[in-house]
Amino acid sequence: MRVHYVEVGDLTVDATPNFYVNENGERCLEWAANGTTIHDMVLLFDAEGRPINAANEYLIYCKTVDKLQDIRSIAKGLMHFFDILDTEKLSWDKMPRPRNQRPLYRFRAYLQALHDEIDPETGKRRLASTTAKSYRGAAIGLYVYWQGYGKFERDPCHIFEANISDSRMLGHINRNIKVQMTDLKIVARDKTKNTALPNHLSPLLMETRPELQALKSIIKNGYGYVQVNGKYIKKSISSETKLAVLLALYTGMRRLEILSFSSSLIYMPRPDENAISITIGPAIRCHTKGGESGEIKIPSWLMRLLFQYIHSRSYKNRLAKFIEKTRDPLALKYPPLLLSSQGKPYSGNSLNARWSEIRNAIIIDNNLPKFAHKFHNLRSTYATYLTFSLLNLKFPENHPSHPNEPVLTRSQVEAEVQARMRHSSPQTTTLYVKFWDEHHLEREADRIYQEELDNIYGDDEAIGMWNETVFMKVGLKGEAWPK
């Protein structure tokens, strides 16, 4: 067994030990109930099954001090780092005088070599530059943490500050921000042009590549394919997996947000509601990116489907098991929508495995051998078609000043999509608009999917852009036009 990480669930730390001798004269140890419980904890173990304390203390710090909701990506990066150290017989805290012999530099060289190598079968790089940089960042974070304790004789790497332009939403206030950088540069050889959409942001398309249509068909038919001994065997798709796919496709939520989305937020919508606005964030135990709260919109038909599910016998049984095992009062108040049959919250690994089975069905039964989308691409699909829907919003023909003219400018569309997707940087949002322009995707739009989004964003209350600024821009503040 190599270096590996284990999802241990809830972990209690900093409890007071109580030593005593029992009636048989045996020494015993009990722990007081004054510890801190860390939820969804991940720990690292070496090839012998022993805990790697240096890594685990840092992972606990990430959870308790940095308040990171999901540390799996950090754990995975550290797993690769300590695995390389184990292979090359290196100590993580020993810093030789030659810089290129220190652990971080050796790890950087390993990641660069892996990124440079191309798989002859797939024609793709063994390791994407984004993944390589993520692994590197995890290892650097470990050393920054321990350097605060004066752990090393020499610097693990050269860390310096640099000024970069701030392209985030409020970047115009402070033009530049200071960031920490290192000399552990990884040369990315898989960069795309600025106007191209990266693979992890690519949407599912229609017509020329009927990917979205194929996905809907597989979800409707309710089966995927699992590979057993080299053979593909049909396997039914669970209700929980279907709901996860629908939530990603029609709300744009991230994977971790879907996995922690609470059933307590679900209710039967009114007949006149096209969509329901819901605020998600740490306050309701929803693990949003960066721990920031934000608003999502759920179509009324999907909300009704969720309402039916949480009142099903299956969910009630799962919820009862979850309540029996859970002591966290916030988790009891906001239980997850997606639970396993054992009453445990759905894990990211389980969802990835189920998505792989769906992807197999799309490839096999729909003649799409190049379908390689990940679950995250469902969020990108939502963003792309939302962009298209907003760009095509027009005033009615009988509008007094702007008949059949676009309601929103491109910049307003980008601002709305950025708000709905909760992007920290407008650059990501801009890619979606450019993507439509450059690929002429209007001809490939899934009309049914687009109409469903139009139902959410097609009225002035739902769009969220009908404020004083917009009305003043079109010269219609407070004015209505004939029906």
CSV table of C-alpha atoms in Angstrom, one decimal:
chain,number,residue,atom,x,y,z
A,1,MET,CA,0.0,0.0,0.0
A,2,ARG,CA,1.3,3.5,-0.9
A,3,VAL,CA,0.7,6.7,0.9
A,4,HIS,CA,-3.0,7.3,1.1
A,5,TYR,CA,-5.7,9.5,2.7
A,6,VAL,CA,-8.8,8.3,4.5
A,7,GLU,CA,-12.1,10.2,5.0
A,8,VAL,CA,-12.6,9.6,8.7
A,9,GLY,CA,-15.8,11.6,9.1
A,10,ASP,CA,-16.2,13.5,12.4
A,11,LEU,CA,-13.0,13.8,14.4
A,12,THR,CA,-12.7,15.2,18.0
A,13,VAL,CA,-9.5,17.0,19.0
A,14,ASP,CA,-8.2,18.9,22.0
A,15,ALA,CA,-10.2,16.8,24.5
A,16,THR,CA,-8.8,16.4,28.0
A,17,PRO,CA,-7.5,13.0,28.9
A,18,ASN,CA,-8.4,11.4,32.2
A,19,PHE,CA,-6.2,8.6,33.5
A,20,TYR,CA,-7.4,6.2,36.2
A,21,VAL,CA,-7.0,2.6,37.5
A,22,ASN,CA,-10.0,0.4,37.3
A,23,GLU,CA,-11.2,-2.2,39.9
A,24,ASN,CA,-8.9,-4.8,38.3
A,25,GLY,CA,-5.9,-2.7,38.7
A,26,GLU,CA,-5.6,-1.9,35.0
A,27,ARG,CA,-4.6,1.5,33.8
A,28,CYS,CA,-7.3,3.1,31.7
A,29,LEU,CA,-7.9,6.3,29.7
A,30,GLU,CA,-11.0,8.3,29.2
A,31,TRP,CA,-11.5,11.5,27.2
A,32,ALA,CA,-13.6,14.3,28.6
A,33,ALA,CA,-16.4,15.7,26.5
A,34,ASN,CA,-14.8,19.1,26.1
A,35,GLY,CA,-13.1,18.5,22.8
A,36,THR,CA,-13.8,20.2,19.4
A,37,THR,CA,-15.5,18.1,16.8
A,38,ILE,CA,-14.3,18.6,13.2
A,39,HIS,CA,-16.7,17.5,10.5
A,40,ASP,CA,-15.8,15.7,7.3
A,41,MET,CA,-12.2,15.2,8.3
A,42,VAL,CA,-9.5,13.7,6.1
A,43,LEU,CA,-6.3,12.2,7.4
A,44,LEU,CA,-3.1,11.0,5.7
A,45,PHE,CA,-1.4,7.7,6.3
A,46,ASP,CA,1.9,6.3,5.1
A,47,ALA,CA,2.5,3.0,3.3
A,48,GLU,CA,2.6,1.1,6.6
A,49,GLY,CA,-0.7,2.5,7.7
A,50,ARG,CA,0.8,5.0,10.2
A,51,PRO,CA,-0.6,8.5,10.4
A,52,ILE,CA,1.6,11.2,8.9
A,53,ASN,CA,1.5,13.7,11.7
A,54,ALA,CA,3.1,16.6,9.9
A,55,ALA,CA,0.4,16.5,7.2
A,56,ASN,CA,-2.5,15.7,9.6
A,57,GLU,CA,-1.7,18.7,11.9
A,58,TYR,CA,-1.8,20.9,8.8
A,59,LEU,CA,-5.1,19.4,7.6
A,60,ILE,CA,-6.6,20.0,11.0
A,61,TYR,CA,-5.4,23.6,10.9
A,62,CYS,CA,-7.0,24.0,7.4
A,63,LYS,CA,-10.3,22.8,8.9
A,64,THR,CA,-10.3,24.6,12.2
A,65,VAL,CA,-8.5,27.9,11.5
A,66,ASP,CA,-8.8,28.5,7.8
A,67,LYS,CA,-12.3,27.1,8.0
A,68,LEU,CA,-12.0,25.2,4.7
A,69,GLN,CA,-15.1,23.1,4.1
A,70,ASP,CA,-13.5,20.6,1.8
A,71,ILE,CA,-9.8,19.6,2.2
A,72,ARG,CA,-9.8,16.6,-0.1
A,73,SER,CA,-7.9,18.4,-2.8
A,74,ILE,CA,-5.2,19.5,-0.2
A,75,ALA,CA,-5.1,15.9,1.1
A,76,LYS,CA,-4.7,14.5,-2.4
A,77,GLY,CA,-1.8,16.9,-3.1
A,78,LEU,CA,-0.1,16.0,0.1
A,79,MET,CA,-0.6,12.3,-0.6
A,80,HIS,CA,1.3,12.7,-3.9
A,81,PHE,CA,4.0,14.8,-2.1
A,82,PHE,CA,4.7,12.3,0.7
A,83,ASP,CA,4.5,9.4,-1.8
A,84,ILE,CA,7.3,10.9,-3.8
A,85,LEU,CA,9.3,11.5,-0.6
A,86,ASP,CA,8.8,7.9,0.4
A,87,THR,CA,9.8,6.7,-3.1
A,88,GLU,CA,13.0,8.8,-3.2
A,89,LYS,CA,13.8,8.2,0.5
A,90,LEU,CA,13.6,11.9,1.5
A,91,SER,CA,12.7,13.5,4.8
A,92,TRP,CA,10.1,16.2,4.5
A,93,ASP,CA,11.8,18.4,7.1
A,94,LYS,CA,15.4,18.1,6.0
A,95,MET,CA,16.7,20.9,3.8
A,96,PRO,CA,20.0,20.1,2.0
A,97,ARG,CA,22.2,23.1,1.1
A,98,PRO,CA,21.6,22.7,-2.7
A,99,ARG,CA,18.2,24.1,-3.4
A,100,ASN,CA,17.3,21.6,-6.1
A,101,GLN,CA,17.7,18.8,-3.6
A,102,ARG,CA,15.1,20.1,-1.1
A,103,PRO,CA,11.8,18.3,-1.0
A,104,LEU,CA,9.7,21.1,-2.6
A,105,TYR,CA,12.0,21.5,-5.6
A,106,ARG,CA,12.1,17.7,-6.1
A,107,PHE,CA,8.3,17.6,-6.0
A,108,ARG,CA,8.1,20.5,-8.4
A,109,ALA,CA,10.4,18.7,-10.8
A,110,TYR,CA,8.2,15.6,-10.5
A,111,LEU,CA,5.0,17.5,-11.3
A,112,GLN,CA,6.6,19.3,-14.3
A,113,ALA,CA,7.8,16.0,-15.7
A,114,LEU,CA,4.4,14.4,-15.3
A,115,HIS,CA,2.8,17.4,-17.0
A,116,ASP,CA,5.2,17.3,-19.9
A,117,GLU,CA,4.6,13.7,-20.6
A,118,ILE,CA,1.8,12.8,-23.1
A,119,ASP,CA,-0.2,9.6,-22.8
A,120,PRO,CA,0.2,7.8,-26.2
A,121,GLU,CA,-3.2,6.3,-26.0
A,122,THR,CA,-5.3,9.4,-25.2
A,123,GLY,CA,-2.9,12.1,-26.6
A,124,LYS,CA,-3.4,14.1,-23.4
A,125,ARG,CA,-0.9,15.1,-20.8
A,126,ARG,CA,-0.5,12.8,-17.8
A,127,LEU,CA,-1.2,15.7,-15.5
A,128,ALA,CA,-3.0,19.0,-16.3
A,129,SER,CA,-1.2,22.1,-15.4
A,130,THR,CA,-4.0,23.2,-13.1
A,131,THR,CA,-3.8,19.9,-11.2
A,132,ALA,CA,-0.1,20.2,-10.9
A,133,LYS,CA,-0.3,23.7,-9.5
A,134,SER,CA,-3.0,22.5,-7.1
A,135,TYR,CA,-0.7,19.8,-5.8
A,136,ARG,CA,2.2,22.2,-5.5
A,137,GLY,CA,0.0,24.6,-3.6
A,138,ALA,CA,-0.9,22.0,-1.1
A,139,ALA,CA,2.7,21.2,-0.4
A,140,ILE,CA,3.7,24.8,-0.1
A,141,GLY,CA,0.9,25.4,2.3
A,142,LEU,CA,2.2,22.6,4.5
A,143,TYR,CA,5.7,24.3,4.7
A,144,VAL,CA,4.3,27.8,5.3
A,145,TYR,CA,2.4,26.4,8.2
A,146,TRP,CA,5.4,24.6,9.8
A,147,GLN,CA,7.7,27.5,9.0
A,148,GLY,CA,5.7,29.5,11.5
A,149,TYR,CA,7.0,27.2,14.2
A,150,GLY,CA,10.7,27.7,13.1
A,151,LYS,CA,10.9,24.1,12.0
A,152,PHE,CA,13.6,24.3,9.3
A,153,GLU,CA,17.3,25.0,9.2
A,154,ARG,CA,17.0,26.4,5.7
A,155,ASP,CA,14.1,27.8,3.7
A,156,PRO,CA,12.0,25.1,2.0
A,157,CYS,CA,11.7,27.5,-1.0
A,158,HIS,CA,12.0,31.2,-1.9
A,159,ILE,CA,8.8,33.0,-1.0
A,160,PHE,CA,8.3,36.6,-2.0
A,161,GLU,CA,5.5,39.2,-2.4
A,162,ALA,CA,4.4,40.6,-5.7
A,163,ASN,CA,1.8,43.2,-6.8
A,164,ILE,CA,-0.7,42.0,-9.4
A,165,SER,CA,-3.8,43.7,-10.8
A,166,ASP,CA,-7.1,42.9,-9.1
A,167,SER,CA,-9.6,41.7,-11.7
A,168,ARG,CA,-12.3,40.7,-9.2
A,169,MET,CA,-15.7,42.4,-8.9
A,170,LEU,CA,-14.5,45.3,-6.7
A,171,GLY,CA,-11.0,45.4,-8.3
A,172,HIS,CA,-11.5,49.0,-9.4
A,173,ILE,CA,-11.3,50.1,-5.7
A,174,ASN,CA,-7.8,48.7,-5.1
A,175,ARG,CA,-6.1,48.4,-8.5
A,176,ASN,CA,-3.4,46.0,-7.2
A,177,ILE,CA,-3.2,43.4,-4.5
A,178,LYS,CA,-0.2,41.8,-2.9
A,179,VAL,CA,0.2,38.1,-3.3
A,180,GLN,CA,2.7,35.6,-2.0
A,181,MET,CA,4.7,33.8,-4.8
A,182,THR,CA,7.5,31.3,-4.9
A,183,ASP,CA,10.3,30.2,-7.3
A,184,LEU,CA,8.6,26.8,-7.8
A,185,LYS,CA,7.3,27.7,-11.2
A,186,ILE,CA,5.5,25.1,-13.3
A,187,VAL,CA,5.5,25.8,-17.0
A,188,ALA,CA,2.0,25.2,-18.3
A,189,ARG,CA,2.0,23.6,-21.8
A,190,ASP,CA,-1.7,23.1,-22.0
A,191,LYS,CA,-2.8,26.8,-21.9
A,192,THR,CA,-5.5,27.9,-24.2
A,193,LYS,CA,-6.1,31.3,-25.7
A,194,ASN,CA,-7.8,33.8,-23.4
A,195,THR,CA,-11.0,33.6,-25.5
A,196,ALA,CA,-11.2,29.9,-25.4
A,197,LEU,CA,-13.2,28.1,-22.7
A,198,PRO,CA,-11.1,25.7,-20.6
A,199,ASN,CA,-12.1,22.0,-20.6
A,200,HIS,CA,-13.5,22.2,-17.0
A,201,LEU,CA,-15.8,25.1,-18.1
A,202,SER,CA,-17.0,23.5,-21.4
A,203,PRO,CA,-20.8,23.1,-21.6
A,204,LEU,CA,-22.7,20.1,-23.0
A,205,LEU,CA,-23.9,21.0,-26.5
A,206,MET,CA,-26.7,19.9,-28.9
A,207,GLU,CA,-27.2,19.0,-32.6
A,208,THR,CA,-23.6,18.7,-33.9
A,209,ARG,CA,-22.7,17.0,-30.6
A,210,PRO,CA,-25.9,15.9,-29.0
A,211,GLU,CA,-24.4,15.7,-25.5
A,212,LEU,CA,-27.1,17.4,-23.5
A,213,GLN,CA,-29.8,15.5,-25.3
A,214,ALA,CA,-27.9,12.2,-24.6
A,215,LEU,CA,-27.6,13.1,-20.9
A,216,LYS,CA,-31.3,13.8,-20.6
A,217,SER,CA,-32.1,10.5,-22.3
A,218,ILE,CA,-29.9,8.6,-19.9
A,219,ILE,CA,-31.4,10.3,-16.8
A,220,LYS,CA,-34.9,9.7,-18.1
A,221,ASN,CA,-34.2,6.0,-18.8
A,222,GLY,CA,-32.5,5.7,-15.5
A,223,TYR,CA,-29.5,3.5,-16.2
A,224,GLY,CA,-25.7,3.7,-16.5
A,225,TYR,CA,-22.9,1.2,-17.1
A,226,VAL,CA,-20.4,0.0,-14.6
A,227,GLN,CA,-17.3,-1.8,-15.7
A,228,VAL,CA,-16.7,-5.2,-14.1
A,229,ASN,CA,-13.8,-7.4,-15.2
A,230,GLY,CA,-13.5,-5.5,-18.4
A,231,LYS,CA,-17.2,-5.8,-19.3
A,232,TYR,CA,-19.8,-3.0,-19.1
A,233,ILE,CA,-22.9,-4.0,-17.1
A,234,LYS,CA,-26.1,-2.0,-16.9
A,235,LYS,CA,-26.8,-0.4,-13.6
A,236,SER,CA,-29.8,1.6,-12.5
A,237,ILE,CA,-29.3,5.3,-11.5
A,238,SER,CA,-30.5,6.1,-8.0
A,239,SER,CA,-33.0,8.9,-7.3
A,240,GLU,CA,-30.3,10.7,-5.4
A,241,THR,CA,-27.9,10.7,-8.4
A,242,LYS,CA,-30.7,12.0,-10.7
A,243,LEU,CA,-31.5,14.8,-8.3
A,244,ALA,CA,-27.8,15.8,-8.1
A,245,VAL,CA,-27.5,16.0,-11.9
A,246,LEU,CA,-30.7,18.0,-12.1
A,247,LEU,CA,-29.6,20.4,-9.4
A,248,ALA,CA,-26.3,21.0,-11.2
A,249,LEU,CA,-27.9,21.4,-14.6
A,250,TYR,CA,-30.8,23.8,-13.5
A,251,THR,CA,-29.3,25.8,-10.6
A,252,GLY,CA,-25.6,25.9,-11.5
A,253,MET,CA,-24.6,24.8,-8.0
A,254,ARG,CA,-21.1,23.3,-7.4
A,255,ARG,CA,-20.7,19.7,-6.5
A,256,LEU,CA,-20.0,20.3,-2.8
A,257,GLU,CA,-22.9,22.7,-2.6
A,258,ILE,CA,-25.2,20.1,-4.0
A,259,LEU,CA,-23.9,17.4,-1.6
A,260,SER,CA,-24.5,19.7,1.4
A,261,PHE,CA,-27.8,21.2,0.2
A,262,SER,CA,-30.4,20.8,2.9
A,263,SER,CA,-33.8,19.3,2.6
A,264,SER,CA,-35.1,21.8,5.1
A,265,LEU,CA,-35.0,24.4,2.3
A,266,ILE,CA,-37.5,22.6,0.2
A,267,TYR,CA,-41.2,23.4,0.1
A,268,MET,CA,-44.1,23.1,-2.3
A,269,PRO,CA,-44.0,26.2,-4.6
A,270,ARG,CA,-47.1,28.3,-5.3
A,271,PRO,CA,-48.8,27.8,-8.7
A,272,ASP,CA,-47.7,31.3,-9.8
A,273,GLU,CA,-44.0,30.8,-8.9
A,274,ASN,CA,-41.7,30.2,-11.9
A,275,ALA,CA,-38.7,29.9,-9.7
A,276,ILE,CA,-37.7,29.9,-6.1
A,277,SER,CA,-34.8,32.1,-4.8
A,278,ILE,CA,-32.8,30.5,-2.0
A,279,THR,CA,-29.8,31.8,-0.1
A,280,ILE,CA,-27.1,29.2,0.5
A,281,GLY,CA,-24.0,29.4,2.7
A,282,PRO,CA,-22.3,28.3,5.9
A,283,ALA,CA,-25.3,29.5,8.0
A,284,ILE,CA,-27.4,26.7,6.7
A,285,ARG,CA,-24.5,24.2,6.5
A,286,CYS,CA,-24.1,24.5,2.8
A,287,HIS,CA,-20.5,24.3,1.8
A,288,THR,CA,-20.1,27.1,-0.6
A,289,LYS,CA,-16.8,28.1,-2.2
A,290,GLY,CA,-14.8,30.3,0.1
A,291,GLY,CA,-17.5,30.0,2.7
A,292,GLU,CA,-19.4,32.9,1.1
A,293,SER,CA,-23.2,33.1,1.0
A,294,GLY,CA,-25.0,33.5,-2.3
A,295,GLU,CA,-28.4,33.1,-4.0
A,296,ILE,CA,-29.5,30.4,-6.4
A,297,LYS,CA,-32.8,29.9,-8.3
A,298,ILE,CA,-34.6,26.6,-8.5
A,299,PRO,CA,-37.2,26.0,-11.2
A,300,SER,CA,-40.7,25.4,-9.6
A,301,TRP,CA,-41.0,22.0,-11.4
A,302,LEU,CA,-37.7,20.9,-9.9
A,303,MET,CA,-38.7,22.1,-6.4
A,304,ARG,CA,-41.9,20.1,-6.7
A,305,LEU,CA,-39.8,17.0,-7.6
A,306,LEU,CA,-37.6,17.6,-4.6
A,307,PHE,CA,-40.6,18.1,-2.4
A,308,GLN,CA,-42.0,14.7,-3.5
A,309,TYR,CA,-38.6,13.1,-2.8
A,310,ILE,CA,-38.2,14.3,0.7
A,311,HIS,CA,-41.7,13.0,1.6
A,312,SER,CA,-40.9,9.5,0.1
A,313,ARG,CA,-40.4,6.5,2.3
A,314,SER,CA,-36.9,6.1,1.0
A,315,TYR,CA,-35.8,9.6,2.2
A,316,LYS,CA,-37.6,9.4,5.5
A,317,ASN,CA,-35.7,6.1,6.3
A,318,ARG,CA,-32.4,7.7,5.3
A,319,LEU,CA,-33.1,10.8,7.3
A,320,ALA,CA,-34.1,8.8,10.4
A,321,LYS,CA,-30.7,7.0,10.3
A,322,PHE,CA,-28.9,10.3,9.8
A,323,ILE,CA,-30.6,11.9,12.8
A,324,GLU,CA,-29.8,8.8,14.9
A,325,LYS,CA,-26.1,9.1,14.1
A,326,THR,CA,-25.7,12.9,14.2
A,327,ARG,CA,-25.0,15.1,17.3
A,328,ASP,CA,-24.3,18.4,15.5
A,329,PRO,CA,-27.3,20.6,16.2
A,330,LEU,CA,-26.8,22.6,13.0
A,331,ALA,CA,-26.7,19.4,10.9
A,332,LEU,CA,-29.9,18.3,12.6
A,333,LYS,CA,-31.5,21.6,11.7
A,334,TYR,CA,-30.3,21.5,8.1
A,335,PRO,CA,-29.9,17.8,7.2
A,336,PRO,CA,-28.5,17.0,3.7
A,337,LEU,CA,-30.9,16.3,0.9
A,338,LEU,CA,-28.6,13.6,-0.5
A,339,LEU,CA,-28.1,10.7,2.0
A,340,SER,CA,-26.9,7.1,1.4
A,341,SER,CA,-29.0,4.1,2.4
A,342,GLN,CA,-27.0,4.0,5.7
A,343,GLY,CA,-28.0,7.6,6.5
A,344,LYS,CA,-24.6,9.1,5.7
A,345,PRO,CA,-24.2,12.2,3.6
A,346,TYR,CA,-23.4,11.5,0.0
A,347,SER,CA,-19.6,11.8,-0.7
A,348,GLY,CA,-17.9,13.4,-3.6
A,349,ASN,CA,-16.3,10.1,-4.5
A,350,SER,CA,-19.7,8.4,-4.7
A,351,LEU,CA,-21.0,11.1,-6.9
A,352,ASN,CA,-18.0,10.9,-9.2
A,353,ALA,CA,-18.4,7.1,-9.5
A,354,ARG,CA,-22.1,7.5,-10.4
A,355,TRP,CA,-21.3,10.2,-12.9
A,356,SER,CA,-18.7,7.9,-14.5
A,357,GLU,CA,-21.5,5.3,-15.0
A,358,ILE,CA,-23.7,7.9,-16.6
A,359,ARG,CA,-20.8,8.9,-18.8
A,360,ASN,CA,-20.3,5.3,-19.9
A,361,ALA,CA,-23.9,5.1,-21.0
A,362,ILE,CA,-23.7,8.3,-23.0
A,363,ILE,CA,-20.6,7.0,-24.8
A,364,ILE,CA,-21.9,3.4,-25.4
A,365,ASP,CA,-25.6,4.0,-26.2
A,366,ASN,CA,-25.4,7.4,-27.9
A,367,ASN,CA,-22.3,6.9,-30.1
A,368,LEU,CA,-20.4,9.7,-28.4
A,369,PRO,CA,-16.9,8.2,-27.9
A,370,LYS,CA,-15.3,11.6,-27.1
A,371,PHE,CA,-17.7,12.5,-24.3
A,372,ALA,CA,-15.3,13.3,-21.5
A,373,HIS,CA,-17.3,15.9,-19.5
A,374,LYS,CA,-17.0,15.8,-15.7
A,375,PHE,CA,-19.8,16.5,-13.3
A,376,HIS,CA,-18.6,20.1,-12.9
A,377,ASN,CA,-19.3,20.7,-16.6
A,378,LEU,CA,-23.0,20.7,-15.7
A,379,ARG,CA,-22.5,24.0,-13.9
A,380,SER,CA,-20.8,25.3,-17.0
A,381,THR,CA,-23.7,24.2,-19.1
A,382,TYR,CA,-26.1,26.1,-16.9
A,383,ALA,CA,-23.9,29.3,-17.1
A,384,THR,CA,-23.6,29.0,-20.9
A,385,TYR,CA,-27.3,28.6,-21.6
A,386,LEU,CA,-28.2,31.2,-19.0
A,387,THR,CA,-25.9,33.7,-20.8
A,388,PHE,CA,-27.7,32.9,-24.1
A,389,SER,CA,-31.1,33.3,-22.5
A,390,LEU,CA,-30.2,36.7,-21.1
A,391,LEU,CA,-28.6,37.9,-24.3
A,392,ASN,CA,-31.8,37.1,-26.2
A,393,LEU,CA,-34.2,38.8,-23.8
A,394,LYS,CA,-36.0,41.5,-25.8
A,395,PHE,CA,-38.5,44.2,-25.2
A,396,PRO,CA,-42.0,43.4,-26.7
A,397,GLU,CA,-43.0,44.5,-30.2
A,398,ASN,CA,-45.4,47.1,-28.8
A,399,HIS,CA,-42.8,48.7,-26.5
A,400,PRO,CA,-43.0,52.5,-27.0
A,401,SER,CA,-39.2,53.2,-27.2
A,402,HIS,CA,-37.4,49.9,-27.8
A,403,PRO,CA,-39.5,47.5,-29.7
A,404,ASN,CA,-37.8,44.1,-30.2
A,405,GLU,CA,-34.5,45.5,-28.8
A,406,PRO,CA,-32.3,43.7,-26.3
A,407,VAL,CA,-33.3,44.4,-22.7
A,408,LEU,CA,-29.8,43.9,-21.3
A,409,THR,CA,-26.4,45.1,-22.6
A,410,ARG,CA,-23.6,42.6,-22.8
A,411,SER,CA,-22.0,44.0,-19.7
A,412,GLN,CA,-25.3,43.8,-17.8
A,413,VAL,CA,-25.6,40.1,-18.9
A,414,GLU,CA,-22.1,39.4,-17.7
A,415,ALA,CA,-22.9,41.1,-14.4
A,416,GLU,CA,-26.0,39.0,-13.9
A,417,VAL,CA,-24.4,35.7,-14.8
A,418,GLN,CA,-21.5,36.6,-12.5
A,419,ALA,CA,-24.0,37.2,-9.7
A,420,ARG,CA,-25.9,34.0,-10.4
A,421,MET,CA,-22.7,31.9,-10.7
A,422,ARG,CA,-21.1,33.6,-7.8
A,423,HIS,CA,-17.8,34.1,-9.7
A,424,SER,CA,-15.2,36.1,-7.8
A,425,SER,CA,-13.6,37.2,-11.1
A,426,PRO,CA,-15.6,38.7,-14.1
A,427,GLN,CA,-13.0,37.1,-16.4
A,428,THR,CA,-14.6,33.7,-16.0
A,429,THR,CA,-18.0,35.0,-16.8
A,430,THR,CA,-16.7,36.9,-19.9
A,431,LEU,CA,-15.6,33.6,-21.3
A,432,TYR,CA,-19.1,32.4,-21.7
A,433,VAL,CA,-20.2,35.3,-23.8
A,434,LYS,CA,-17.2,35.0,-26.0
A,435,PHE,CA,-17.8,31.3,-26.3
A,436,TRP,CA,-21.2,31.9,-27.8
A,437,ASP,CA,-19.9,34.6,-30.2
A,438,GLU,CA,-17.0,32.5,-31.5
A,439,HIS,CA,-18.7,29.2,-31.8
A,440,HIS,CA,-22.1,30.5,-33.1
A,441,LEU,CA,-23.8,28.2,-30.6
A,442,GLU,CA,-27.2,29.7,-31.1
A,443,ARG,CA,-27.7,27.0,-33.7
A,444,GLU,CA,-26.8,24.3,-31.3
A,445,ALA,CA,-28.9,25.5,-28.3
A,446,ASP,CA,-31.1,23.0,-26.7
A,447,ARG,CA,-34.4,24.8,-27.1
A,448,ILE,CA,-36.2,22.9,-24.3
A,449,TYR,CA,-33.4,23.5,-21.8
A,450,GLN,CA,-33.3,27.2,-22.9
A,451,GLU,CA,-37.0,27.6,-22.5
A,452,GLU,CA,-36.8,26.2,-19.0
A,453,LEU,CA,-34.2,28.8,-18.1
A,454,ASP,CA,-36.3,31.5,-19.8
A,455,ASN,CA,-39.2,30.5,-17.4
A,456,ILE,CA,-36.9,31.3,-14.5
A,457,TYR,CA,-35.3,34.5,-15.9
A,458,GLY,CA,-37.9,35.6,-18.4
A,459,ASP,CA,-39.9,37.9,-16.0
A,460,ASP,CA,-38.8,41.1,-14.6
A,461,GLU,CA,-39.0,39.9,-11.0
A,462,ALA,CA,-36.8,36.9,-11.6
A,463,ILE,CA,-34.0,38.4,-13.7
A,464,GLY,CA,-32.8,40.6,-10.9
A,465,MET,CA,-31.6,43.2,-13.3
A,466,TRP,CA,-34.8,45.4,-13.4
A,467,ASN,CA,-33.5,47.9,-11.0
A,468,GLU,CA,-33.3,51.7,-11.2
A,469,THR,CA,-30.0,51.6,-13.2
A,470,VAL,CA,-31.6,49.5,-16.0
A,471,PHE,CA,-34.8,51.5,-16.1
A,472,MET,CA,-32.8,54.8,-16.2
A,473,LYS,CA,-30.6,53.4,-19.0
A,474,VAL,CA,-33.6,52.7,-21.2
A,475,GLY,CA,-35.5,55.8,-20.2
A,476,LEU,CA,-38.4,54.0,-18.6
A,477,LYS,CA,-38.0,54.4,-14.8
A,478,GLY,CA,-41.3,53.5,-13.3
A,479,GLU,CA,-43.0,53.3,-16.8
A,480,ALA,CA,-45.1,50.4,-18.1
A,481,TRP,CA,-45.8,49.6,-21.7
A,482,PRO,CA,-49.0,48.2,-23.2
A,483,LYS,CA,-49.5,44.4,-23.0
